[in-house]
Short mmCIF file of C-alpha atoms in Angstrom, two decimals:
data_model
loop_
_atom_site.label_atom_id
_atom_site.label_comp_id
_atom_site.label_asym_id
_atom_site.label_seq_id
_atom_site.Cartn_x
_atom_site.Cartn_y
_atom_site.Cartn_z
CA UNK A 1 -12.47 -11.50 -186.84
CA UNK A 2 -8.12 -12.17 -186.85
CA UNK A 3 -6.20 -10.75 -184.46
CA UNK A 4 -3.84 -8.37 -186.66
CA UNK A 5 -7.27 -6.74 -188.16
CA UNK A 6 -8.76 -6.44 -184.73
CA UNK A 7 -5.34 -4.63 -183.77
CA UNK A 8 -5.66 -2.69 -186.51
CA UNK A 9 -9.11 -1.50 -186.02
CA UNK A 10 -8.09 -1.01 -182.39
CA UNK A 11 -4.86 1.23 -183.06
CA UNK A 12 -7.27 3.21 -185.48
CA UNK A 13 -9.77 3.80 -183.22
CA UNK A 14 -6.94 4.84 -180.46
CA UNK A 15 -5.26 7.59 -183.34
CA UNK A 16 -8.72 8.57 -183.98
CA UNK A 17 -9.05 9.40 -180.12
CA UNK A 18 -5.91 11.31 -180.19
CA UNK A 19 -7.04 13.36 -182.46
CA UNK A 20 -10.03 14.56 -182.17
CA UNK A 21 -8.07 15.30 -177.74
CA UNK A 22 -5.17 16.95 -179.74
CA UNK A 23 -7.77 19.22 -181.42
CA UNK A 24 -9.20 19.98 -178.37
CA UNK A 25 -8.10 23.55 -177.68
CA UNK A 26 -7.60 24.35 -173.67
CA UNK A 27 -8.50 27.12 -171.92
CA UNK A 28 -8.36 27.79 -168.93
CA UNK A 29 -9.69 29.45 -165.40
CA UNK A 30 -7.49 30.90 -162.74
CA UNK A 31 -8.35 31.79 -159.45
CA UNK A 32 -6.50 34.17 -157.24
CA UNK A 33 -6.97 33.69 -153.70
CA UNK A 34 -4.77 33.12 -150.55
CA UNK A 35 -4.28 29.19 -150.37
CA UNK A 36 -2.28 29.41 -147.44
CA UNK A 37 -1.58 31.67 -143.75
CA UNK A 38 -4.38 32.52 -141.83
CA UNK A 39 -7.37 32.99 -143.78
CA UNK A 40 -6.30 29.98 -146.34
CA UNK A 41 -9.98 28.69 -145.35
CA UNK A 42 -11.36 31.07 -147.15
CA UNK A 43 -9.44 31.23 -150.41
CA UNK A 44 -9.83 27.61 -151.38
CA UNK A 45 -13.00 27.80 -150.93
CA UNK A 46 -12.81 29.91 -154.01
CA UNK A 47 -10.93 27.47 -155.23
CA UNK A 48 -12.91 25.19 -154.72
CA UNK A 49 -16.49 26.47 -155.93
CA UNK A 50 -14.70 27.01 -159.38
CA UNK A 51 -13.52 23.83 -159.55
CA UNK A 52 -17.06 22.68 -159.51
CA UNK A 53 -18.43 25.06 -161.62
CA UNK A 54 -15.88 24.12 -164.17
CA UNK A 55 -16.78 19.80 -163.44
CA UNK A 56 -20.25 20.73 -164.58
CA UNK A 57 -19.40 23.19 -167.26
CA UNK A 58 -16.87 21.24 -169.29
CA UNK A 59 -19.40 18.97 -171.36
CA UNK A 60 -20.87 22.26 -172.78
CA UNK A 61 -17.06 23.34 -173.87
CA UNK A 62 -16.45 19.96 -175.35
CA UNK A 63 -19.40 19.71 -177.67
CA UNK A 64 -17.36 23.03 -179.19
CA UNK A 65 -13.91 21.57 -178.98
CA UNK A 66 -12.94 23.09 -176.22
CA UNK A 67 -11.21 22.04 -172.66
CA UNK A 68 -11.17 23.60 -169.71
CA UNK A 69 -8.47 23.46 -167.24
CA UNK A 70 -8.30 25.49 -163.29
CA UNK A 71 -5.36 26.87 -163.09
CA UNK A 72 -4.76 27.83 -159.15
CA UNK A 73 -2.43 30.88 -157.44
CA UNK A 74 -2.03 31.44 -154.13
CA UNK A 75 -1.64 35.65 -153.36
CA UNK A 76 -1.29 34.83 -149.29
CA UNK A 77 -3.85 38.30 -149.41
CA UNK A 78 -0.71 40.09 -150.08
CA UNK A 79 -0.98 42.46 -152.86
CA UNK A 80 2.75 42.47 -153.64
CA UNK A 81 2.44 38.14 -154.22
CA UNK A 82 -1.75 38.93 -155.78
CA UNK A 83 -0.01 41.51 -158.84
CA UNK A 84 2.90 39.54 -159.21
CA UNK A 85 0.74 36.30 -159.95
CA UNK A 86 -1.77 38.50 -161.93
CA UNK A 87 1.47 39.12 -164.23
CA UNK A 88 1.68 35.44 -164.74
CA UNK A 89 -1.56 35.30 -165.75
CA UNK A 90 -1.28 38.40 -168.01
CA UNK A 91 1.49 35.99 -169.63
CA UNK A 92 -0.48 32.60 -170.20
CA UNK A 93 -2.20 33.49 -173.34
CA UNK A 94 -5.03 30.53 -172.55
CA UNK A 95 -6.28 32.07 -169.15
CA UNK A 96 -9.64 34.27 -170.18
CA UNK A 97 -10.73 34.72 -166.76
CA UNK A 98 -9.87 34.52 -163.21
CA UNK A 99 -11.69 34.29 -160.06
CA UNK A 100 -10.85 36.68 -157.84
CA UNK A 101 -8.98 37.83 -155.44
CA UNK A 102 -10.53 37.37 -153.06
CA UNK A 103 -9.04 40.48 -150.63
CA UNK A 104 -9.64 44.36 -151.80
CA UNK A 105 -6.49 44.91 -150.91
CA UNK A 106 -5.27 42.40 -153.76
CA UNK A 107 -7.85 42.41 -155.71
CA UNK A 108 -6.92 46.21 -156.76
CA UNK A 109 -3.75 45.94 -158.04
CA UNK A 110 -4.24 42.57 -160.28
CA UNK A 111 -7.37 43.87 -161.77
CA UNK A 112 -5.01 46.27 -162.82
CA UNK A 113 -2.63 44.73 -164.06
CA UNK A 114 -4.90 42.74 -165.83
CA UNK A 115 -6.35 45.62 -167.54
CA UNK A 116 -3.85 45.56 -170.21
CA UNK A 117 -4.37 42.13 -171.25
CA UNK A 118 -8.13 42.72 -171.21
CA UNK A 119 -8.18 39.74 -168.54
CA UNK A 120 -11.78 38.87 -166.96
CA UNK A 121 -12.33 39.29 -163.38
CA UNK A 122 -15.51 38.01 -161.11
CA UNK A 123 -15.12 38.72 -158.00
CA UNK A 124 -16.70 37.03 -155.42
CA UNK A 125 -15.35 38.59 -152.21
CA UNK A 126 -14.24 41.74 -151.85
CA UNK A 127 -16.39 44.59 -151.34
CA UNK A 128 -14.00 48.01 -151.04
CA UNK A 129 -15.85 50.72 -153.59
CA UNK A 130 -12.75 51.47 -155.14
CA UNK A 131 -12.55 48.03 -156.74
CA UNK A 132 -15.08 49.21 -159.29
CA UNK A 133 -15.34 53.12 -158.91
CA UNK A 134 -11.90 52.93 -161.22
CA UNK A 135 -14.16 52.39 -164.11
CA UNK A 136 -12.07 49.40 -165.27
CA UNK A 137 -13.14 47.05 -168.11
CA UNK A 138 -11.93 43.74 -167.02
CA UNK A 139 -13.03 43.81 -163.09
CA UNK A 140 -16.97 42.32 -162.16
CA UNK A 141 -18.13 41.45 -159.20
CA UNK A 142 -20.96 39.75 -157.66
CA UNK A 143 -20.84 40.91 -154.48
CA UNK A 144 -22.30 44.38 -152.60
CA UNK A 145 -19.83 46.89 -152.32
CA UNK A 146 -18.96 48.39 -148.94
CA UNK A 147 -21.03 51.48 -149.46
CA UNK A 148 -24.22 49.02 -149.52
CA UNK A 149 -22.39 46.91 -146.46
CA UNK A 150 -21.30 49.48 -144.12
CA UNK A 151 -24.46 51.35 -144.13
CA UNK A 152 -26.53 47.57 -143.44
CA UNK A 153 -24.31 46.65 -140.56
CA UNK A 154 -24.55 50.20 -139.27
CA UNK A 155 -28.51 50.24 -139.57
CA UNK A 156 -28.61 46.98 -137.42
CA UNK A 157 -26.73 48.09 -134.89
CA UNK A 158 -29.10 51.15 -135.04
CA UNK A 159 -32.11 50.08 -135.31
CA UNK A 160 -31.81 46.35 -133.73
CA UNK A 161 -28.85 47.09 -131.53
CA UNK A 162 -30.42 50.31 -130.45
CA UNK A 163 -27.19 51.23 -129.64
CA UNK A 164 -26.21 54.98 -129.00
CA UNK A 165 -22.71 55.00 -128.82
CA UNK A 166 -19.90 53.34 -131.00
CA UNK A 167 -17.07 51.93 -130.55
CA UNK A 168 -15.12 51.24 -134.16
CA UNK A 169 -12.29 49.80 -135.21
CA UNK A 170 -10.52 48.73 -138.35
CA UNK A 171 -7.89 46.56 -139.47
CA UNK A 172 -5.41 49.12 -141.49
CA UNK A 173 -6.50 47.55 -144.35
CA UNK A 174 -8.64 48.84 -148.16
CA UNK A 175 -11.33 46.40 -146.72
CA UNK A 176 -11.41 47.10 -143.56
CA UNK A 177 -10.55 50.62 -143.06
CA UNK A 178 -13.46 50.96 -146.67
CA UNK A 179 -16.32 49.14 -143.90
CA UNK A 180 -15.08 51.45 -140.86
CA UNK A 181 -15.74 54.76 -143.11
CA UNK A 182 -18.92 53.66 -143.94
CA UNK A 183 -20.50 52.44 -140.81
CA UNK A 184 -19.00 55.43 -139.14
CA UNK A 185 -20.42 58.04 -141.69
CA UNK A 186 -24.49 56.19 -141.41
CA UNK A 187 -24.58 56.00 -137.90
CA UNK A 188 -23.12 59.76 -137.75
CA UNK A 189 -25.87 60.24 -140.17
CA UNK A 190 -28.27 58.04 -138.57
CA UNK A 191 -27.57 60.31 -134.74
CA UNK A 192 -25.89 57.50 -132.95
CA UNK A 193 -21.93 58.48 -131.38
CA UNK A 194 -19.02 57.30 -133.17
CA UNK A 195 -16.26 57.15 -129.82
CA UNK A 196 -13.40 56.53 -132.11
CA UNK A 197 -12.11 55.06 -135.81
CA UNK A 198 -9.27 53.06 -134.77
CA UNK A 199 -6.97 51.84 -137.06
CA UNK A 200 -4.80 48.39 -135.38
CA UNK A 201 -2.73 45.49 -137.37
CA UNK A 202 -2.19 44.28 -133.62
CA UNK A 203 -2.69 40.46 -133.92
CA UNK A 204 -2.20 39.37 -129.95
CA UNK A 205 -2.69 41.49 -127.56
CA UNK A 206 -5.67 43.69 -127.72
CA UNK A 207 -4.89 44.70 -124.17
CA UNK A 208 -4.33 48.58 -124.30
CA UNK A 209 -7.58 48.33 -127.11
CA UNK A 210 -9.93 47.35 -124.52
CA UNK A 211 -8.65 49.13 -121.78
CA UNK A 212 -9.86 52.30 -123.91
CA UNK A 213 -13.36 50.22 -124.78
CA UNK A 214 -13.89 49.31 -120.96
CA UNK A 215 -13.25 53.48 -120.23
CA UNK A 216 -15.43 54.43 -123.07
CA UNK A 217 -18.39 51.62 -122.57
CA UNK A 218 -19.95 51.67 -126.14
CA UNK A 219 -23.49 50.48 -126.90
CA UNK A 220 -21.76 48.29 -129.47
CA UNK A 221 -18.69 47.61 -131.00
CA UNK A 222 -18.12 47.13 -134.62
CA UNK A 223 -14.12 45.92 -136.26
CA UNK A 224 -14.01 45.68 -139.41
CA UNK A 225 -11.32 43.23 -139.97
CA UNK A 226 -10.68 39.52 -140.51
CA UNK A 227 -11.72 36.54 -138.03
CA UNK A 228 -8.22 35.66 -137.65
CA UNK A 229 -7.58 38.83 -136.38
CA UNK A 230 -10.50 39.72 -134.80
CA UNK A 231 -11.29 35.97 -133.36
CA UNK A 232 -8.36 37.13 -130.57
CA UNK A 233 -9.55 40.23 -129.91
CA UNK A 234 -13.21 39.09 -128.93
CA UNK A 235 -11.42 36.41 -127.16
CA UNK A 236 -9.70 39.00 -124.86
CA UNK A 237 -12.39 41.23 -124.97
CA UNK A 238 -14.34 39.17 -123.26
CA UNK A 239 -12.02 37.78 -121.16
CA UNK A 240 -11.73 41.39 -119.66
CA UNK A 241 -15.74 41.51 -118.79
CA UNK A 242 -16.86 43.54 -122.15
CA UNK A 243 -20.42 41.72 -123.55
CA UNK A 244 -21.38 44.94 -126.00
CA UNK A 245 -22.29 43.40 -128.63
CA UNK A 246 -19.23 43.17 -131.72
CA UNK A 247 -20.78 42.90 -135.38
CA UNK A 248 -18.42 43.70 -137.95
CA UNK A 249 -18.46 42.29 -142.51
CA UNK A 250 -17.92 39.05 -144.14
CA UNK A 251 -14.49 38.87 -142.86
CA UNK A 252 -15.69 37.45 -140.29
CA UNK A 253 -17.75 34.81 -142.32
CA UNK A 254 -15.35 31.18 -141.18
CA UNK A 255 -16.59 28.81 -138.97
CA UNK A 256 -12.68 29.22 -138.37
CA UNK A 257 -13.78 32.37 -135.85
CA UNK A 258 -15.40 30.15 -133.33
CA UNK A 259 -12.47 27.92 -133.11
CA UNK A 260 -9.97 31.12 -132.34
CA UNK A 261 -12.68 33.07 -130.43
CA UNK A 262 -13.61 30.18 -128.27
CA UNK A 263 -16.35 31.46 -125.33
CA UNK A 264 -15.51 34.86 -126.50
CA UNK A 265 -17.85 33.79 -129.48
CA UNK A 266 -20.87 34.88 -128.46
CA UNK A 267 -23.28 38.44 -129.07
CA UNK A 268 -21.73 38.37 -132.21
CA UNK A 269 -23.61 40.26 -135.03
CA UNK A 270 -21.20 40.24 -139.40
CA UNK A 271 -22.68 41.19 -142.26
CA UNK A 272 -22.19 38.61 -145.07
CA UNK A 273 -23.00 38.86 -148.95
CA UNK A 274 -21.89 34.55 -148.89
CA UNK A 275 -26.05 33.32 -147.30
CA UNK A 276 -25.83 30.15 -145.28
CA UNK A 277 -25.48 27.30 -147.48
CA UNK A 278 -29.34 26.26 -146.21
CA UNK A 279 -31.14 29.66 -146.83
CA UNK A 280 -29.98 29.55 -151.01
CA UNK A 281 -32.47 27.64 -153.19
CA UNK A 282 -30.79 24.78 -155.32
CA UNK A 283 -28.35 24.97 -152.20
CA UNK A 284 -28.78 21.34 -151.45
CA UNK A 285 -27.59 19.79 -154.82
CA UNK A 286 -24.64 22.07 -154.76
CA UNK A 287 -24.47 21.08 -150.85
CA UNK A 288 -23.82 17.80 -152.36
CA UNK A 289 -21.76 17.63 -155.13
CA UNK A 290 -18.98 20.02 -152.96
CA UNK A 291 -19.06 17.36 -150.34
CA UNK A 292 -18.68 14.17 -152.76
CA UNK A 293 -15.93 16.20 -154.45
CA UNK A 294 -13.91 17.68 -151.46
CA UNK A 295 -15.11 15.75 -148.99
CA UNK A 296 -16.75 18.75 -146.70
CA UNK A 297 -19.49 20.75 -146.31
CA UNK A 298 -19.71 24.14 -148.62
CA UNK A 299 -19.71 27.28 -146.92
CA UNK A 300 -20.66 30.67 -148.36
CA UNK A 301 -17.25 31.90 -149.77
CA UNK A 302 -17.20 28.63 -151.43
CA UNK A 303 -20.38 29.24 -152.94
CA UNK A 304 -19.62 32.18 -154.21
CA UNK A 305 -16.61 30.97 -155.74
CA UNK A 306 -19.01 28.82 -157.30
CA UNK A 307 -21.62 31.40 -158.95
CA UNK A 308 -18.78 34.14 -160.22
CA UNK A 309 -17.17 30.98 -161.85
CA UNK A 310 -20.59 30.11 -162.88
CA UNK A 311 -20.74 33.72 -164.57
CA UNK A 312 -17.41 34.10 -166.44
CA UNK A 313 -17.94 30.56 -167.73
CA UNK A 314 -21.39 31.62 -169.55
CA UNK A 315 -19.33 34.29 -170.89
CA UNK A 316 -16.67 32.53 -171.92
CA UNK A 317 -19.47 29.93 -174.08
CA UNK A 318 -21.04 32.68 -174.87
CA UNK A 319 -17.97 34.01 -176.57
CA UNK A 320 -17.04 30.94 -178.27
CA UNK A 321 -20.23 30.61 -180.00
CA UNK A 322 -20.89 33.80 -181.26
CA UNK A 323 -16.87 33.32 -182.48
CA UNK A 324 -17.36 29.44 -183.61
CA UNK A 325 -14.00 29.01 -181.88
CA UNK A 326 -11.73 29.80 -178.90
CA UNK A 327 -12.90 33.65 -178.09
CA UNK A 328 -10.15 36.02 -177.48
CA UNK A 329 -9.58 37.84 -174.35
CA UNK A 330 -11.52 41.32 -175.76
CA UNK A 331 -13.87 39.16 -176.63
CA UNK A 332 -15.13 37.13 -172.88
CA UNK A 333 -14.44 41.15 -171.43
CA UNK A 334 -17.28 42.89 -173.34
CA UNK A 335 -19.35 38.88 -172.77
CA UNK A 336 -18.92 38.61 -169.03
CA UNK A 337 -20.05 42.67 -168.79
CA UNK A 338 -22.91 42.58 -170.60
CA UNK A 339 -25.10 39.37 -169.54
CA UNK A 340 -26.97 38.53 -167.81
CA UNK A 341 -27.12 35.61 -165.74
CA UNK A 342 -30.58 33.33 -164.15
CA UNK A 343 -30.18 30.30 -162.21
CA UNK A 344 -27.37 30.69 -159.85
CA UNK A 345 -27.47 29.99 -156.07
CA UNK A 346 -27.66 34.10 -155.50
CA UNK A 347 -29.61 34.92 -157.81
CA UNK A 348 -29.63 37.04 -161.09
CA UNK A 349 -26.41 38.83 -161.98
CA UNK A 350 -26.44 41.65 -164.30
CA UNK A 351 -23.61 44.10 -164.05
CA UNK A 352 -23.84 47.88 -164.54
CA UNK A 353 -21.79 49.92 -166.33
CA UNK A 354 -18.40 49.68 -163.96
CA UNK A 355 -18.89 45.84 -163.14
CA UNK A 356 -21.13 45.98 -160.17
CA UNK A 357 -24.30 43.54 -159.49
CA UNK A 358 -27.24 46.36 -159.62
CA UNK A 359 -28.79 44.33 -156.78
CA UNK A 360 -28.09 41.42 -154.33
CA UNK A 361 -28.57 40.46 -150.51
CA UNK A 362 -26.92 41.04 -147.61
CA UNK A 363 -27.10 38.30 -144.71
CA UNK A 364 -26.95 39.72 -140.66
CA UNK A 365 -25.51 36.50 -139.41
CA UNK A 366 -25.79 35.96 -134.95
CA UNK A 367 -23.09 33.93 -133.44
CA UNK A 368 -24.52 33.07 -130.12
CA UNK A 369 -22.26 30.27 -128.04
CA UNK A 370 -19.88 29.71 -130.93
CA UNK A 371 -23.47 28.75 -132.99
CA UNK A 372 -23.67 30.92 -136.09
CA UNK A 373 -27.33 31.51 -137.44
CA UNK A 374 -28.73 33.49 -139.92
CA UNK A 375 -30.50 37.19 -138.21
CA UNK A 376 -31.80 38.74 -140.94
CA UNK A 377 -31.52 39.75 -144.50
CA UNK A 378 -31.52 43.25 -146.58
CA UNK A 379 -31.63 43.74 -150.07
CA UNK A 380 -28.85 46.40 -151.05
CA UNK A 381 -28.39 48.09 -154.79
CA UNK A 382 -25.17 49.81 -156.48
CA UNK A 383 -25.23 52.87 -157.34
CA UNK A 384 -26.51 53.70 -160.03
CA UNK A 385 -23.99 53.82 -163.09
#
């Protein structure tokens, strides 16, 4: 073949490829989670899980002439920052779905800011009842609510730990207060004495709280909070000679808890919406792919970020097939809420009328001598709505 003809043929091929690429419509998936700050580890897991789901779904979208793109927003676990990010998301018409936020205190205002734009959110970590009790059409979550997680924690305290009196703490956030309130209510209903339900924003010196705990001598302590705060509390609590079991929610679900608490990370339990990798069917393949992509082993929040993203992506793909092109935000909002999603790491997902997952599992983890292992699994259902 003459060089000139070869050059023309190559040029034509490149032009055709360029034209095909230009014809692709870009669809963006956003994540809203803390990527910096004291709980950036958890938010990064959500982003990475979403990233992996997008990579895997890209070929199916390409068949429809659609190109997927991840846009990650750092909300710094701050409601104002998260709401500002939500407004940016609303302004970018290519963003059709958001995975997040992580913290209930961010999810609540961010979802409200996105409501009028019909940007669907699939949440993988916010448990406060108010997230879905407002009845917004754009917010769905794949994790159980506080009114499921709180009673599960209380039941564990009452039936397994056999506690008769409990000291309850919370971190004064929507998440921590919500959990602590549900735990207190359930404990009292079961005949357990709740010595106090005390809120604290303390992060460095818990001596005054610990002094009260030592005076009251509770059989167990419940702390509705996040690992960075509770880890410091545990280190100081054990250092003060208090050996009573400490129970918390999924905010304790981080390997960094053990690093912060040091030798205080023992006789600790927490309920979590995110199962240990080894306890979920199919998680081995996911874990290998995650490690290959990001160079680290996944934790529970990565798996649920991955599942939440797969729900959003399947909803978008369904809406795109029905529309024969890139769907509208409102079409995606409707498709996600009405779908049934099988084959996920955490099982089948289907939402009720307000966006709660109809049925899910909670996992009770035990930390002893700095190592976490699965204690028991509890099946829970959302309120009928």
